[in-house]
PDB file of C-alpha atoms in Angstrom:
ATOM      1  CA  VAL F   1       9.993  16.973   7.312  1.00  0.00           C
ATOM      2  CA  ALA F   2      10.113  20.560   8.502  1.00  0.00           C
ATOM      3  CA  PRO F   3      13.202  22.628   7.699  1.00  0.00           C
ATOM      4  CA  ILE F   4      15.756  22.990  10.462  1.00  0.00           C
ATOM      5  CA  SER F   5      15.629  26.624  11.493  1.00  0.00           C
ATOM      6  CA  ASP F   6      19.229  26.770  12.729  1.00  0.00           C
ATOM      7  CA  PRO F   7      21.326  23.707  11.917  1.00  0.00           C
ATOM      8  CA  THR F   8      24.422  24.911  13.772  1.00  0.00           C
ATOM      9  CA  PRO F   9      25.286  22.017  16.117  1.00  0.00           C
ATOM     10  CA  SER F  10      27.247  24.298  18.454  1.00  0.00           C
ATOM     11  CA  GLU F  11      24.058  25.817  19.846  1.00  0.00           C
ATOM     12  CA  PRO F  12      22.406  23.135  21.986  1.00  0.00           C
ATOM     13  CA  GLY F  13      18.757  23.760  22.621  1.00  0.00           C
ATOM     14  CA  SER F  14      18.189  25.658  19.377  1.00  0.00           C
ATOM     15  CA  ALA F  15      15.302  24.481  17.198  1.00  0.00           C
ATOM     16  CA  GLY F  16      17.589  22.593  14.843  1.00  0.00           C
ATOM     17  CA  SER F  17      20.169  21.305  17.299  1.00  0.00           C
ATOM     18  CA  PRO F  18      20.836  17.593  17.863  1.00  0.00           C
ATOM     19  CA  ALA F  19      19.799  18.068  21.520  1.00  0.00           C
ATOM     20  CA  ALA F  20      16.386  19.375  20.488  1.00  0.00           C
ATOM     21  CA  LEU F  21      15.933  16.538  18.001  1.00  0.00           C
ATOM     22  CA  VAL F  22      16.905  13.903  20.577  1.00  0.00           C
ATOM     23  CA  LYS F  23      14.412  15.365  23.033  1.00  0.00           C
ATOM     24  CA  PHE F  24      11.672  15.222  20.398  1.00  0.00           C
ATOM     25  CA  LEU F  25      12.558  11.632  19.444  1.00  0.00           C
ATOM     26  CA  GLU F  26      12.568  10.576  23.099  1.00  0.00           C
ATOM     27  CA  SER F  27       9.052  11.927  23.593  1.00  0.00           C
ATOM     28  CA  ARG F  28       7.827  10.177  20.442  1.00  0.00           C
ATOM     29  CA  ALA F  29       9.650   6.894  21.122  1.00  0.00           C
ATOM     30  CA  ALA F  30       8.115   6.706  24.596  1.00  0.00           C
ATOM     31  CA  THR F  31       4.683   6.190  23.024  1.00  0.00           C
ATOM     32  CA  PHE F  32       5.867   2.912  21.457  1.00  0.00           C
ATOM     33  CA  GLN F  33       7.484   1.372  24.532  1.00  0.00           C
ATOM     34  CA  SER F  34       4.496  -0.843  25.347  1.00  0.00           C
ATOM     35  CA  SER F  35       5.106  -2.919  22.213  1.00  0.00           C
ATOM     36  CA  GLU F  36       8.685  -3.671  23.260  1.00  0.00           C
ATOM     37  CA  LYS F  37       7.640  -4.541  26.818  1.00  0.00           C
ATOM     38  CA  ASP F  38       5.046  -6.965  25.474  1.00  0.00           C
ATOM     39  CA  GLY F  39       7.724  -8.508  23.258  1.00  0.00           C
ATOM     40  CA  LEU F  40      10.131  -9.020  26.140  1.00  0.00           C
ATOM     41  CA  ALA F  41       7.392 -10.653  28.219  1.00  0.00           C
ATOM     42  CA  TRP F  42       6.635 -13.004  25.329  1.00  0.00           C
ATOM     43  CA  LEU F  43      10.349 -13.775  24.884  1.00  0.00           C
ATOM     44  CA  GLU F  44      10.682 -14.949  28.478  1.00  0.00           C
ATOM     45  CA  ILE F  45       7.754 -17.334  28.049  1.00  0.00           C
ATOM     46  CA  ALA F  46       8.913 -18.546  24.626  1.00  0.00           C
ATOM     47  CA  SER F  47      12.411 -19.273  25.911  1.00  0.00           C
ATOM     48  CA  ALA F  48      11.021 -21.397  28.743  1.00  0.00           C
ATOM     49  CA  ASP F  49       8.641 -23.190  26.344  1.00  0.00           C
ATOM     50  CA  VAL F  50      11.410 -24.067  23.888  1.00  0.00           C
ATOM     51  CA  ARG F  51      13.700 -25.441  26.559  1.00  0.00           C
ATOM     52  CA  ARG F  52      10.907 -27.433  28.213  1.00  0.00           C
ATOM     53  CA  SER F  53       9.827 -28.843  24.839  1.00  0.00           C
ATOM     54  CA  LEU F  54      13.359 -30.024  24.092  1.00  0.00           C
ATOM     55  CA  VAL F  55      13.909 -31.525  27.548  1.00  0.00           C
ATOM     56  CA  THR F  56      10.661 -33.527  27.395  1.00  0.00           C
ATOM     57  CA  ARG F  57      11.926 -34.975  24.105  1.00  0.00           C
ATOM     58  CA  GLY F  58      15.206 -36.120  25.600  1.00  0.00           C
ATOM     59  CA  LEU F  59      17.419 -33.210  24.530  1.00  0.00           C
ATOM     60  CA  PRO F  60      19.503 -31.021  26.857  1.00  0.00           C
ATOM     61  CA  ALA F  61      18.473 -27.358  26.788  1.00  0.00           C
ATOM     62  CA  ARG F  62      20.875 -25.282  28.856  1.00  0.00           C
ATOM     63  CA  LEU F  63      21.187 -21.614  27.913  1.00  0.00           C
ATOM     64  CA  ALA F  64      24.619 -20.713  26.571  1.00  0.00           C
ATOM     65  CA  GLU F  65      26.582 -18.943  29.268  1.00  0.00           C
ATOM     66  CA  GLY F  66      26.479 -15.156  29.050  1.00  0.00           C
ATOM     67  CA  THR F  67      23.954 -15.174  26.196  1.00  0.00           C
ATOM     68  CA  PRO F  68      20.422 -14.254  27.257  1.00  0.00           C
ATOM     69  CA  PRO F  69      17.568 -14.656  24.755  1.00  0.00           C
ATOM     70  CA  ILE F  70      17.444 -11.937  22.090  1.00  0.00           C
ATOM     71  CA  LEU F  71      14.301 -10.172  20.893  1.00  0.00           C
ATOM     72  CA  THR F  72      14.210  -9.133  17.225  1.00  0.00           C
ATOM     73  CA  PRO F  73      11.310  -7.605  15.272  1.00  0.00           C
ATOM     74  CA  ASN F  74      10.310 -10.990  13.819  1.00  0.00           C
ATOM     75  CA  ALA F  75      11.552 -13.571  16.299  1.00  0.00           C
ATOM     76  CA  GLY F  76      13.010 -14.526  19.631  1.00  0.00           C
ATOM     77  CA  ILE F  77      16.479 -16.058  19.466  1.00  0.00           C
ATOM     78  CA  ILE F  78      17.473 -18.593  22.114  1.00  0.00           C
ATOM     79  CA  LYS F  79      21.090 -19.731  22.170  1.00  0.00           C
ATOM     80  CA  LEU F  80      21.632 -23.102  23.837  1.00  0.00           C
ATOM     81  CA  GLN F  81      24.825 -24.858  24.834  1.00  0.00           C
ATOM     82  CA  GLY F  82      25.716 -27.353  22.124  1.00  0.00           C
ATOM     83  CA  SER F  83      26.536 -30.980  22.862  1.00  0.00           C
ATOM     84  CA  LYS F  84      26.697 -34.353  21.152  1.00  0.00           C
ATOM     85  CA  ASP F  85      22.954 -34.706  21.770  1.00  0.00           C
ATOM     86  CA  LEU F  86      21.813 -31.125  21.108  1.00  0.00           C
ATOM     87  CA  THR F  87      22.600 -30.557  17.447  1.00  0.00           C
ATOM     88  CA  VAL F  88      20.990 -28.592  14.640  1.00  0.00           C
ATOM     89  CA  GLN F  89      19.690 -31.783  13.089  1.00  0.00           C
ATOM     90  CA  ALA F  90      18.204 -32.986  16.382  1.00  0.00           C
ATOM     91  CA  VAL F  91      16.268 -29.743  16.915  1.00  0.00           C
ATOM     92  CA  GLU F  92      15.095 -29.546  13.293  1.00  0.00           C
ATOM     93  CA  ALA F  93      13.822 -33.129  13.463  1.00  0.00           C
ATOM     94  CA  ARG F  94      11.526 -32.179  16.354  1.00  0.00           C
ATOM     95  CA  ALA F  95      10.482 -28.682  15.178  1.00  0.00           C
ATOM     96  CA  ASP F  96       7.196 -29.729  13.523  1.00  0.00           C
ATOM     97  CA  GLU F  97       6.181 -31.864  16.488  1.00  0.00           C
ATOM     98  CA  ILE F  98       6.931 -29.010  18.909  1.00  0.00           C
ATOM     99  CA  PHE F  99       4.833 -26.643  16.804  1.00  0.00           C
ATOM    100  CA  THR F 100       1.818 -28.928  16.555  1.00  0.00           C
ATOM    101  CA  SER F 101       1.874 -29.962  20.221  1.00  0.00           C
ATOM    102  CA  GLU F 102       3.235 -26.878  21.996  1.00  0.00           C
ATOM    103  CA  GLY F 103       2.363 -24.092  19.557  1.00  0.00           C
ATOM    104  CA  VAL F 104       5.976 -22.910  19.447  1.00  0.00           C
ATOM    105  CA  LYS F 105       7.057 -22.283  15.853  1.00  0.00           C
ATOM    106  CA  ILE F 106      10.798 -22.729  15.297  1.00  0.00           C
ATOM    107  CA  ILE F 107      11.651 -20.915  12.072  1.00  0.00           C
ATOM    108  CA  SER F 108      15.399 -21.528  11.953  1.00  0.00           C
ATOM    109  CA  VAL F 109      18.156 -23.435  13.717  1.00  0.00           C
ATOM    110  CA  THR F 110      21.708 -22.187  13.214  1.00  0.00           C
ATOM    111  CA  PRO F 111      25.002 -23.755  14.322  1.00  0.00           C
ATOM    112  CA  GLU F 112      27.479 -21.551  16.176  1.00  0.00           C
ATOM    113  CA  SER F 113      30.747 -22.254  17.923  1.00  0.00           C
ATOM    114  CA  GLY F 114      29.763 -24.436  20.885  1.00  0.00           C
ATOM    115  CA  ARG F 115      26.123 -23.328  20.602  1.00  0.00           C
ATOM    116  CA  VAL F 116      22.871 -23.931  18.783  1.00  0.00           C
ATOM    117  CA  SER F 117      20.878 -20.797  17.953  1.00  0.00           C
ATOM    118  CA  ILE F 118      17.108 -21.303  17.741  1.00  0.00           C
ATOM    119  CA  ALA F 119      14.816 -18.630  16.287  1.00  0.00           C
ATOM    120  CA  VAL F 120      11.153 -18.747  17.349  1.00  0.00           C
ATOM    121  CA  GLU F 121       8.564 -16.812  15.373  1.00  0.00           C
ATOM    122  CA  ARG F 122       6.900 -13.933  17.213  1.00  0.00           C
ATOM    123  CA  PRO F 123       3.093 -14.197  17.171  1.00  0.00           C
ATOM    124  CA  VAL F 124       2.896 -10.451  16.481  1.00  0.00           C
ATOM    125  CA  ARG F 125       5.725  -8.874  14.496  1.00  0.00           C
ATOM    126  CA  GLN F 126       7.121  -5.673  15.931  1.00  0.00           C
ATOM    127  CA  VAL F 127       6.710  -2.530  13.883  1.00  0.00           C
ATOM    128  CA  LEU F 128       9.965  -0.573  13.816  1.00  0.00           C
ATOM    129  CA  HIS F 129       9.089   3.086  14.209  1.00  0.00           C
ATOM    130  CA  THR F 130      11.477   5.645  12.755  1.00  0.00           C
ATOM    131  CA  GLU F 131      11.528   7.602  16.009  1.00  0.00           C
ATOM    132  CA  GLN F 132      12.801   4.624  17.990  1.00  0.00           C
ATOM    133  CA  VAL F 133      15.495   3.445  15.600  1.00  0.00           C
ATOM    134  CA  LEU F 134      16.713   6.956  14.775  1.00  0.00           C
ATOM    135  CA  LEU F 135      16.947   7.806  18.479  1.00  0.00           C
ATOM    136  CA  SER F 136      18.986   4.650  19.116  1.00  0.00           C
ATOM    137  CA  TYR F 137      21.344   5.539  16.263  1.00  0.00           C
ATOM    138  CA  MET F 138      21.764   9.160  17.395  1.00  0.00           C
ATOM    139  CA  GLN F 139      22.593   8.070  20.929  1.00  0.00           C
ATOM    140  CA  ALA F 140      25.259   5.707  19.571  1.00  0.00           C
ATOM    141  CA  PHE F 141      26.518   8.356  17.134  1.00  0.00           C
ATOM    142  CA  ALA F 142      26.946  10.852  19.980  1.00  0.00           C
ATOM    143  CA  THR F 143      29.593   8.599  21.550  1.00  0.00           C
ATOM    144  CA  GLY F 144      31.864   9.280  18.572  1.00  0.00           C
ATOM    145  CA  ASN F 145      32.542   5.586  17.945  1.00  0.00           C
ATOM    146  CA  LEU F 146      30.603   5.227  14.682  1.00  0.00           C
ATOM    147  CA  GLY F 147      32.665   7.578  12.541  1.00  0.00           C
ATOM    148  CA  GLU F 148      30.786   8.247   9.300  1.00  0.00           C
ATOM    149  CA  LYS F 149      28.723   5.064   9.385  1.00  0.00           C
ATOM    150  CA  LEU F 150      25.050   5.370   8.483  1.00  0.00           C
ATOM    151  CA  PHE F 151      22.140   3.449   9.945  1.00  0.00           C
ATOM    152  CA  VAL F 152      20.535   1.010   7.498  1.00  0.00           C
ATOM    153  CA  GLY F 153      18.280  -1.153   9.651  1.00  0.00           C
ATOM    154  CA  THR F 154      18.096  -3.707  12.424  1.00  0.00           C
ATOM    155  CA  ARG F 155      19.809  -7.091  12.087  1.00  0.00           C
ATOM    156  CA  GLU F 156      17.373  -9.965  12.372  1.00  0.00           C
ATOM    157  CA  GLU F 157      19.974 -12.329  13.819  1.00  0.00           C
ATOM    158  CA  ASN F 158      20.727 -10.252  16.919  1.00  0.00           C
ATOM    159  CA  GLY F 159      18.566  -7.125  16.934  1.00  0.00           C
ATOM    160  CA  GLN F 160      21.637  -4.886  16.609  1.00  0.00           C
ATOM    161  CA  PRO F 161      21.993  -1.957  14.174  1.00  0.00           C
ATOM    162  CA  LEU F 162      23.173  -2.651  10.618  1.00  0.00           C
ATOM    163  CA  LEU F 163      25.528   0.151   9.556  1.00  0.00           C
ATOM    164  CA  LEU F 164      26.840   1.265   6.177  1.00  0.00           C
ATOM    165  CA  ASP F 165      30.275   2.859   5.808  1.00  0.00           C
ATOM    166  CA  PRO F 166      30.069   5.239   2.810  1.00  0.00           C
ATOM    167  CA  PHE F 167      33.864   5.470   2.572  1.00  0.00           C
ATOM    168  CA  ASN F 168      34.211   1.725   2.032  1.00  0.00           C
ATOM    169  CA  GLN F 169      31.055   1.551  -0.101  1.00  0.00           C
ATOM    170  CA  PRO F 170      30.794   4.882  -1.943  1.00  0.00           C
ATOM    171  CA  HIS F 171      28.423   3.446  -4.572  1.00  0.00           C
ATOM    172  CA  THR F 172      25.439   1.492  -3.309  1.00  0.00           C
ATOM    173  CA  LEU F 173      22.641  -0.117  -5.327  1.00  0.00           C
ATOM    174  CA  ILE F 174      19.351  -0.806  -3.548  1.00  0.00           C
ATOM    175  CA  ALA F 175      17.249  -3.430  -5.328  1.00  0.00           C
ATOM    176  CA  GLY F 176      13.977  -5.159  -4.536  1.00  0.00           C
ATOM    177  CA  ILE F 177      10.509  -5.946  -5.788  1.00  0.00           C
ATOM    178  CA  THR F 178       7.708  -3.390  -5.749  1.00  0.00           C
ATOM    179  CA  GLY F 179       6.582  -2.701  -2.204  1.00  0.00           C
ATOM    180  CA  SER F 180       9.664  -4.182  -0.561  1.00  0.00           C
ATOM    181  CA  GLY F 181      10.647  -0.872   1.059  1.00  0.00           C
ATOM    182  CA  LYS F 182      13.406   0.529  -1.180  1.00  0.00           C
ATOM    183  CA  SER F 183      12.153   4.116  -0.956  1.00  0.00           C
ATOM    184  CA  VAL F 184      11.623   3.878   2.793  1.00  0.00           C
ATOM    185  CA  LEU F 185      15.210   2.681   3.214  1.00  0.00           C
ATOM    186  CA  VAL F 186      16.577   5.580   1.148  1.00  0.00           C
ATOM    187  CA  GLN F 187      14.390   8.045   3.067  1.00  0.00           C
ATOM    188  CA  ASN F 188      15.760   6.751   6.363  1.00  0.00           C
ATOM    189  CA  LEU F 189      19.344   6.988   5.108  1.00  0.00           C
ATOM    190  CA  ILE F 190      18.726  10.613   4.161  1.00  0.00           C
ATOM    191  CA  LEU F 191      17.129  11.334   7.539  1.00  0.00           C
ATOM    192  CA  THR F 192      20.101   9.703   9.265  1.00  0.00           C
ATOM    193  CA  ILE F 193      22.498  12.017   7.433  1.00  0.00           C
ATOM    194  CA  ALA F 194      20.389  15.102   8.099  1.00  0.00           C
ATOM    195  CA  ALA F 195      19.914  14.275  11.782  1.00  0.00           C
ATOM    196  CA  THR F 196      23.609  13.842  12.533  1.00  0.00           C
ATOM    197  CA  ARG F 197      25.349  16.261  10.160  1.00  0.00           C
ATOM    198  CA  SER F 198      24.902  19.965   9.533  1.00  0.00           C
ATOM    199  CA  PRO F 199      24.185  21.286   6.010  1.00  0.00           C
ATOM    200  CA  ALA F 200      27.775  22.500   5.919  1.00  0.00           C
ATOM    201  CA  GLU F 201      28.995  18.941   6.510  1.00  0.00           C
ATOM    202  CA  ALA F 202      26.620  17.139   4.140  1.00  0.00           C
ATOM    203  CA  HIS F 203      25.192  18.326   0.831  1.00  0.00           C
ATOM    204  CA  ILE F 204      22.418  16.019  -0.367  1.00  0.00           C
ATOM    205  CA  TYR F 205      21.616  15.746  -4.082  1.00  0.00           C
ATOM    206  CA  LEU F 206      18.209  14.232  -4.749  1.00  0.00           C
ATOM    207  CA  ILE F 207      17.441  13.074  -8.300  1.00  0.00           C
ATOM    208  CA  ASP F 208      14.073  11.372  -8.670  1.00  0.00           C
ATOM    209  CA  PRO F 209      12.769  10.264 -12.094  1.00  0.00           C
ATOM    210  CA  LYS F 210       9.317   9.741 -10.552  1.00  0.00           C
ATOM    211  CA  PHE F 211       8.853  13.503 -10.131  1.00  0.00           C
ATOM    212  CA  GLY F 212       9.676  13.501  -6.437  1.00  0.00           C
ATOM    213  CA  VAL F 213       6.751  11.303  -5.421  1.00  0.00           C
ATOM    214  CA  ASP F 214       8.750   9.360  -2.831  1.00  0.00           C
ATOM    215  CA  TYR F 215      10.908  12.198  -1.528  1.00  0.00           C
ATOM    216  CA  ARG F 216       8.784  15.351  -1.620  1.00  0.00           C
ATOM    217  CA  PRO F 217       8.649  15.612   2.215  1.00  0.00           C
ATOM    218  CA  LEU F 218      12.480  15.871   2.186  1.00  0.00           C
ATOM    219  CA  ASP F 219      12.549  18.689  -0.349  1.00  0.00           C
ATOM    220  CA  GLU F 220      12.879  21.433   2.270  1.00  0.00           C
ATOM    221  CA  LEU F 221      15.751  19.872   4.208  1.00  0.00           C
ATOM    222  CA  PRO F 222      18.552  22.470   4.405  1.00  0.00           C
ATOM    223  CA  HIS F 223      20.981  19.706   3.399  1.00  0.00           C
ATOM    224  CA  VAL F 224      19.046  19.212   0.152  1.00  0.00           C
ATOM    225  CA  ARG F 225      18.863  22.975  -0.404  1.00  0.00           C
ATOM    226  CA  ALA F 226      22.637  23.174   0.031  1.00  0.00           C
ATOM    227  CA  GLY F 227      23.105  20.307  -2.441  1.00  0.00           C
ATOM    228  CA  SER F 228      20.686  19.969  -5.339  1.00  0.00           C
ATOM    229  CA  ASN F 229      18.548  22.916  -4.185  1.00  0.00           C
ATOM    230  CA  GLY F 230      15.410  20.802  -4.123  1.00  0.00           C
ATOM    231  CA  ILE F 231      14.492  17.541  -5.807  1.00  0.00           C
ATOM    232  CA  ILE F 232      15.766  17.265  -9.383  1.00  0.00           C
ATOM    233  CA  ASP F 233      12.982  15.726 -11.433  1.00  0.00           C
ATOM    234  CA  ASP F 234      13.515  17.046 -14.955  1.00  0.00           C
ATOM    235  CA  SER F 235      16.038  15.901 -17.552  1.00  0.00           C
ATOM    236  CA  ASP F 236      17.614  19.339 -18.106  1.00  0.00           C
ATOM    237  CA  ARG F 237      18.673  19.690 -14.457  1.00  0.00           C
ATOM    238  CA  LYS F 238      19.824  16.053 -14.323  1.00  0.00           C
ATOM    239  CA  SER F 239      22.287  16.619 -17.157  1.00  0.00           C
ATOM    240  CA  VAL F 240      23.699  19.705 -15.433  1.00  0.00           C
ATOM    241  CA  VAL F 241      24.280  17.860 -12.148  1.00  0.00           C
TER     242      VAL F 241
END
């Protein structure tokens, strides 16, 4: 991550302004649009296949009113109008047969008020690129409706952003097995803060017992310089902080 030459947000168009960053993210995000278009095309076909498969097996399959199919990174979610015949148990009982005969893999069936939500596995999982998700967050943040909430990830159940409110959760523990993405999550949280707040508004203190291996690219962020003045990776500096 290159240092922001002038982080003052009151100068739109400067190298470090939010406007310049949004423009850069837009240009980068545009290169990944084909993946999303392919996903939406698949979702339309998958939705029709699921409904046809259910109807041929004697189950009603009317889309819930006002709820179009939802595309998430791992699945397509089709919400159908519930009835005495279309229940979670009825769909689950036919899931294996639908997969073996139609090639449509139902990975979960969830009850909702007056609806049955069916998740169908995507044949090719979508890779979430930082440029796309950060751009989406910054556009929402610019409306002023998010307050101090930070972007954590994308919800699998509806494809919407998952936000963290640091004022309600000032201490957060991130746990997971090796390779599960803990460091990537923390990196993205730091980038979210740096992209939407000036160094005067946010001082970032980075303490890394692994000698900065995971966070070295963030070392030159002006927010980190204003906070811990670089990554703290020795015990003497840790005790001072």
